Tab-separated table of C-alpha atoms in Angstrom:
chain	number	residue	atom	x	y	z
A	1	UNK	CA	36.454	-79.509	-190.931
A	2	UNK	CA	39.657	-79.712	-189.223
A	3	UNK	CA	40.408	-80.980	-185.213
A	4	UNK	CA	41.944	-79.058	-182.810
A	5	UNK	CA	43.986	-81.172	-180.175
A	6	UNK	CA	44.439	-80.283	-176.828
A	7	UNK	CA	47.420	-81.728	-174.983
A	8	UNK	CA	48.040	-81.348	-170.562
A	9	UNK	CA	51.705	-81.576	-169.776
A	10	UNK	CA	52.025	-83.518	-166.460
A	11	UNK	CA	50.957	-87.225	-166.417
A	12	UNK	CA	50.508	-87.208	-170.111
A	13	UNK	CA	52.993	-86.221	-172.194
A	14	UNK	CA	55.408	-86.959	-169.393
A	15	UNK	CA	55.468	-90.125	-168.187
A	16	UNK	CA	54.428	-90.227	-164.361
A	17	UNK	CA	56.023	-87.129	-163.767
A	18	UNK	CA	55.601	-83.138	-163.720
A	19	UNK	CA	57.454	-80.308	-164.896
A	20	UNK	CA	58.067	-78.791	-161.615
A	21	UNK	CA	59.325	-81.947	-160.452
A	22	UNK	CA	62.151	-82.534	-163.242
A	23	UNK	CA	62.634	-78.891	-162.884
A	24	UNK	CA	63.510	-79.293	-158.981
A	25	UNK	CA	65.050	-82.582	-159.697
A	26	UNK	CA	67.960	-80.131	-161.099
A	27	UNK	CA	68.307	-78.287	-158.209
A	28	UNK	CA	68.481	-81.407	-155.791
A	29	UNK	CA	64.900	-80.229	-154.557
A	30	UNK	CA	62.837	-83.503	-156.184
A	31	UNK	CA	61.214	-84.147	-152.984
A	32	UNK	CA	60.079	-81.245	-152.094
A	33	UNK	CA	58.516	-80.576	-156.017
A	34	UNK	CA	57.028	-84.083	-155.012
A	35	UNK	CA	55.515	-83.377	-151.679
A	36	UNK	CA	53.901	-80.341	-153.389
A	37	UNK	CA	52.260	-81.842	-156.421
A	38	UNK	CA	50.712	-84.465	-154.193
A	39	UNK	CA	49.093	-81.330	-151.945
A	40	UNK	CA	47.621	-80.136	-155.034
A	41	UNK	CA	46.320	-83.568	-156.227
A	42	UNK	CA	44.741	-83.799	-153.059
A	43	UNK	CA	43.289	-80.243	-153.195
A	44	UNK	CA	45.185	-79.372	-150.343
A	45	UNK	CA	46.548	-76.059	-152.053
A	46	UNK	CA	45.208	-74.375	-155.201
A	47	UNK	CA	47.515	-73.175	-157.927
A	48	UNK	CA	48.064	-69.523	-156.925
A	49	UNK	CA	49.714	-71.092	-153.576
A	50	UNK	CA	51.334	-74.060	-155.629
A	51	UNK	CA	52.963	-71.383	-157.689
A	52	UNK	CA	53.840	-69.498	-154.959
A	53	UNK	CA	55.587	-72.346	-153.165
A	54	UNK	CA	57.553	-73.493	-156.034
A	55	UNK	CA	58.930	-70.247	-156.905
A	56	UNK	CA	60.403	-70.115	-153.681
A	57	UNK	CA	61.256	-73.629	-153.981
A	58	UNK	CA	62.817	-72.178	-157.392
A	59	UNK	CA	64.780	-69.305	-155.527
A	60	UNK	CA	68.561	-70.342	-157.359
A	61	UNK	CA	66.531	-71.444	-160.793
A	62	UNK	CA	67.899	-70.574	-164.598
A	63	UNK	CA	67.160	-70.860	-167.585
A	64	UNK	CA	70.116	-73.475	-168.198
A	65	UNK	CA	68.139	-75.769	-164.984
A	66	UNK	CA	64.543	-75.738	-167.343
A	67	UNK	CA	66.896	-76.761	-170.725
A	68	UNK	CA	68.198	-79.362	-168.812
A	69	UNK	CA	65.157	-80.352	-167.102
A	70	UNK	CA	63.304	-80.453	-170.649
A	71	UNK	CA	65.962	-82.417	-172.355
A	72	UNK	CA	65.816	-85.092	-169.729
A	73	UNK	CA	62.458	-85.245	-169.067
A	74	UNK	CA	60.718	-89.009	-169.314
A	75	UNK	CA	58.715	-88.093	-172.360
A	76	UNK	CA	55.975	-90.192	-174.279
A	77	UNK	CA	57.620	-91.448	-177.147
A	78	UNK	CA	56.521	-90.378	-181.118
A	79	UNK	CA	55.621	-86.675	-179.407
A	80	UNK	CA	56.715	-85.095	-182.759
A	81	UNK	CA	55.365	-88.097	-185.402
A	82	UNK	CA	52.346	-87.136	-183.884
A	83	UNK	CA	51.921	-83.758	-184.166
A	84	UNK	CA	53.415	-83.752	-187.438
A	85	UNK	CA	50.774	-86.346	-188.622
A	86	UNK	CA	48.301	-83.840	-187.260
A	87	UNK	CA	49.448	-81.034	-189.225
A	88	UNK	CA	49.578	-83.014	-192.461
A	89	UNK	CA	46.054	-83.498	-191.858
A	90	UNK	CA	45.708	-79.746	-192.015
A	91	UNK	CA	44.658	-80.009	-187.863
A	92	UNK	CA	45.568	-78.297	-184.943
A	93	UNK	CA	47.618	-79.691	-181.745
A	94	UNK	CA	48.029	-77.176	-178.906
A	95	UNK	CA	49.416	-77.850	-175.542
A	96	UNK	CA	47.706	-76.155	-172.434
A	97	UNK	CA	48.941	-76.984	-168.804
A	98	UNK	CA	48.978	-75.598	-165.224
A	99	UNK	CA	52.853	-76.196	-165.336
A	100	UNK	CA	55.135	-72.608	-165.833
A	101	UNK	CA	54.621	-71.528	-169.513
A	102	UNK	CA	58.583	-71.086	-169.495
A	103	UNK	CA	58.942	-75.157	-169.578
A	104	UNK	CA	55.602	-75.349	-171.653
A	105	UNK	CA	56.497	-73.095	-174.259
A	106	UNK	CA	59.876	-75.036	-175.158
A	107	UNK	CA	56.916	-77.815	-176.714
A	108	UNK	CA	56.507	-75.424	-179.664
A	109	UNK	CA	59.528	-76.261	-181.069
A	110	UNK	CA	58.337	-79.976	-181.064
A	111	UNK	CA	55.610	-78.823	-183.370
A	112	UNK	CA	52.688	-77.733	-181.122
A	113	UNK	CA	50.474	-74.961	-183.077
A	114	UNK	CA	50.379	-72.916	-179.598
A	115	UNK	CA	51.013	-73.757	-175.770
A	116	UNK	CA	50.019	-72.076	-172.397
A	117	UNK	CA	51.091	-72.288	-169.218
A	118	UNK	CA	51.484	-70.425	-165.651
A	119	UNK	CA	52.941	-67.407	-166.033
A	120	UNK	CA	55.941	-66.842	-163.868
A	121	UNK	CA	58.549	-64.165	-163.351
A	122	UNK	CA	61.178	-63.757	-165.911
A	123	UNK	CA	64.501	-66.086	-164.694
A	124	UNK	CA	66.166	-65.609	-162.317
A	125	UNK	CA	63.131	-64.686	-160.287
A	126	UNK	CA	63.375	-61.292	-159.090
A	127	UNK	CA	59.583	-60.686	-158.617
A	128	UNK	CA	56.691	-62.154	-156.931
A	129	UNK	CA	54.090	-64.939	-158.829
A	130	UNK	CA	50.943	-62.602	-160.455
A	131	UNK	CA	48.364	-64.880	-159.603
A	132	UNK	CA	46.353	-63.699	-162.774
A	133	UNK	CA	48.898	-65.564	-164.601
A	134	UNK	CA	48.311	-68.528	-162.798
A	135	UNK	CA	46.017	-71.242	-164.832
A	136	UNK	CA	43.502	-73.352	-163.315
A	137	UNK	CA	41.277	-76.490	-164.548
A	138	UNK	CA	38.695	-73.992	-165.824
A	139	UNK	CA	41.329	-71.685	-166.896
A	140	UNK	CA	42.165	-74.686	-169.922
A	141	UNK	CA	38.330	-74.278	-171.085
A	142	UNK	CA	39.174	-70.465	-171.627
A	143	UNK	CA	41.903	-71.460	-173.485
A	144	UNK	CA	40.621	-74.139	-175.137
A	145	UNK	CA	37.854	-71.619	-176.639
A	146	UNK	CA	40.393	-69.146	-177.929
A	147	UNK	CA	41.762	-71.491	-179.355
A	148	UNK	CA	39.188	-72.445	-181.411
A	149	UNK	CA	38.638	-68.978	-182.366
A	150	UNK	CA	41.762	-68.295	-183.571
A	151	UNK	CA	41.795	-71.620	-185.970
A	152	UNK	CA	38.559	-71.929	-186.870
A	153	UNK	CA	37.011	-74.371	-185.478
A	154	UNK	CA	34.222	-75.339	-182.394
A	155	UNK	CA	34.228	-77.314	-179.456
A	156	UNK	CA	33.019	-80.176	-181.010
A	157	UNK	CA	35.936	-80.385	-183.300
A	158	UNK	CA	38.765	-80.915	-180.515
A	159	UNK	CA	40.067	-84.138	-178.642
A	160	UNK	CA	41.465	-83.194	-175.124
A	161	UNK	CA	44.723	-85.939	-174.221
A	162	UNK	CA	44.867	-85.557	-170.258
A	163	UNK	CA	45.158	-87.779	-167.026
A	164	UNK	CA	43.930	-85.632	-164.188
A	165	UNK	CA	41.821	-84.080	-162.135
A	166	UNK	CA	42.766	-80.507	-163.818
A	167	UNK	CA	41.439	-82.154	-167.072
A	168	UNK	CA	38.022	-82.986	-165.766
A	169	UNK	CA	36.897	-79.110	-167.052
A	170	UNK	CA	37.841	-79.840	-170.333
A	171	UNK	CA	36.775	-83.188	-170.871
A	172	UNK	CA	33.250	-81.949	-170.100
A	173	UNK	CA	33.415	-79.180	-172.704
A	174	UNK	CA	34.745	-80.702	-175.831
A	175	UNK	CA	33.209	-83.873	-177.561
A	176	UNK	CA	36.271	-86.374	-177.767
A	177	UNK	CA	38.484	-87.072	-175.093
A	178	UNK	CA	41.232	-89.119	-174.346
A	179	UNK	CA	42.049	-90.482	-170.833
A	180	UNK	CA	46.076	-90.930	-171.073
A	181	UNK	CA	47.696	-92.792	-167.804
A	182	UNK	CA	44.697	-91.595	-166.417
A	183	UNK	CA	43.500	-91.967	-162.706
A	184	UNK	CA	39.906	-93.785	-162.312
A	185	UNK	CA	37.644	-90.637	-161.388
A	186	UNK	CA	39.094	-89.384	-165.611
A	187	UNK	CA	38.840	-92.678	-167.258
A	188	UNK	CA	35.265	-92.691	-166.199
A	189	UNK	CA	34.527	-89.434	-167.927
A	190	UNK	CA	36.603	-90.119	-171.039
A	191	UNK	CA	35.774	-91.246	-174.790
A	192	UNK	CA	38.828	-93.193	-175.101
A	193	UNK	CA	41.544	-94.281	-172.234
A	194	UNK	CA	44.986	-95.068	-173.014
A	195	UNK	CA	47.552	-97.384	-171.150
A	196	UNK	CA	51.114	-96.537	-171.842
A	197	UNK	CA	54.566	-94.624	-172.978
A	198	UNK	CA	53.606	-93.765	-176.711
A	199	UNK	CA	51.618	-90.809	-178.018
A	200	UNK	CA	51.049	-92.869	-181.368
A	201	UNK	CA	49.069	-95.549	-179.462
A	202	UNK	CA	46.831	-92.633	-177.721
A	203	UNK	CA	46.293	-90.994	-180.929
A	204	UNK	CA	45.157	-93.768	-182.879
A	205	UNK	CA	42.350	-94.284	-180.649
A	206	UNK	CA	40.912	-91.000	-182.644
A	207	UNK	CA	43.424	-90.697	-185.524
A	208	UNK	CA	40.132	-91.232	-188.146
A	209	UNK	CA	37.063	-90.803	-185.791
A	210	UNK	CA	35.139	-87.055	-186.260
């Protein structure tokens, strides 16, 4: 039976960082991205309102800011050995995050099967956030499930790979997880619980378990 794996964005494949904030670190706005990631962490805002602040945050944003932003991102290394492994194994690797699908999507190109995101206006932003489009912890579940329906497999055949709070959904629904630069509350919840700046590392914690 083959493995679906499930991959957040923020705090796990990038290192200590978020999308929105190497996205506003291009428009000299890091601080602000920073400020606002911390009021979500907290619970202080929910992710309608987070989307709705960054997008005004991103009022001058285009599509040449998010290429730049992706290319310089701090990213885990072995991103692609490991998905590629993963595939050769005839197993899925999908990417599902709260960040805007327009950065998320870019991963698919690295080799991810499939990967969601917020959905935000087209750039440049000429229209409001939908907040339908917005994802949420729970939201990744949803996902997660069509997911396995469109490859075949169940919930007990995926490994989640997140550090977070917005994780915590998914680590309770699927059978293997993996706690990557992880804060204490996810560690505690997680099969596995990785220290570090390689995706190889993490992924031999379940390369050969089912």
């Amino acid at each position: 039976m083959a493995r679906l794996h499930l991959f957040d964005l923020d705090g796990t494949l990038l290192h200590g960082t978020s999308a929105p904030r190497e996205i506003s670190r291009q428009l000299g706005l890091e601080a602000e991205a920073v400020a606002l990631d911390r009021a979500a962490s907290a619970g202080r805002i929910q992710p309608p309102e987070y989307a709705n602040q960054v997008r005004a945050l991103w009022a001058s944003l285009t599509e040449e800011h998010v290429a730049a932003a992706f290319a310089g991102a701090p990213w885990l290394a072995r991103i692609r050995e490991v998905w590629a492994e993963i595939s050769s194994r005839g197993e899925y690797c999908a990417v599902v995050s709260l960040s805007p699908s327009f950065f998320v999507e870019k991963l698919t190109s690295w080799g991810a099967h499939a990967a969601y995101g917020s959905r935000f206006p087209t750039l440049p932003f000429s229209e409001p956030v939908d907040p339908a489009g917005v994802l949420s912890a729970a939201a990744k579940v949803v996902i997660a499930d069509r997911l396995c329906a469109e490859f075949g497999v169940t919930r007990d055949d995926c490994v989640a790979y997140g550090d977070s709070h917005s994780d915590k959904d998914l680590f309770g629904a699927v059978s293997v997880s993996v706690a990557v630069n992880a804060d204490r509350h996810l560690t505690s919840l997680a099969t596995h619980s990785y220290t570090g700046k390689d995706l190889w590392d993490a992924y031999e914690l379940v390369r050969h378990a089912r």
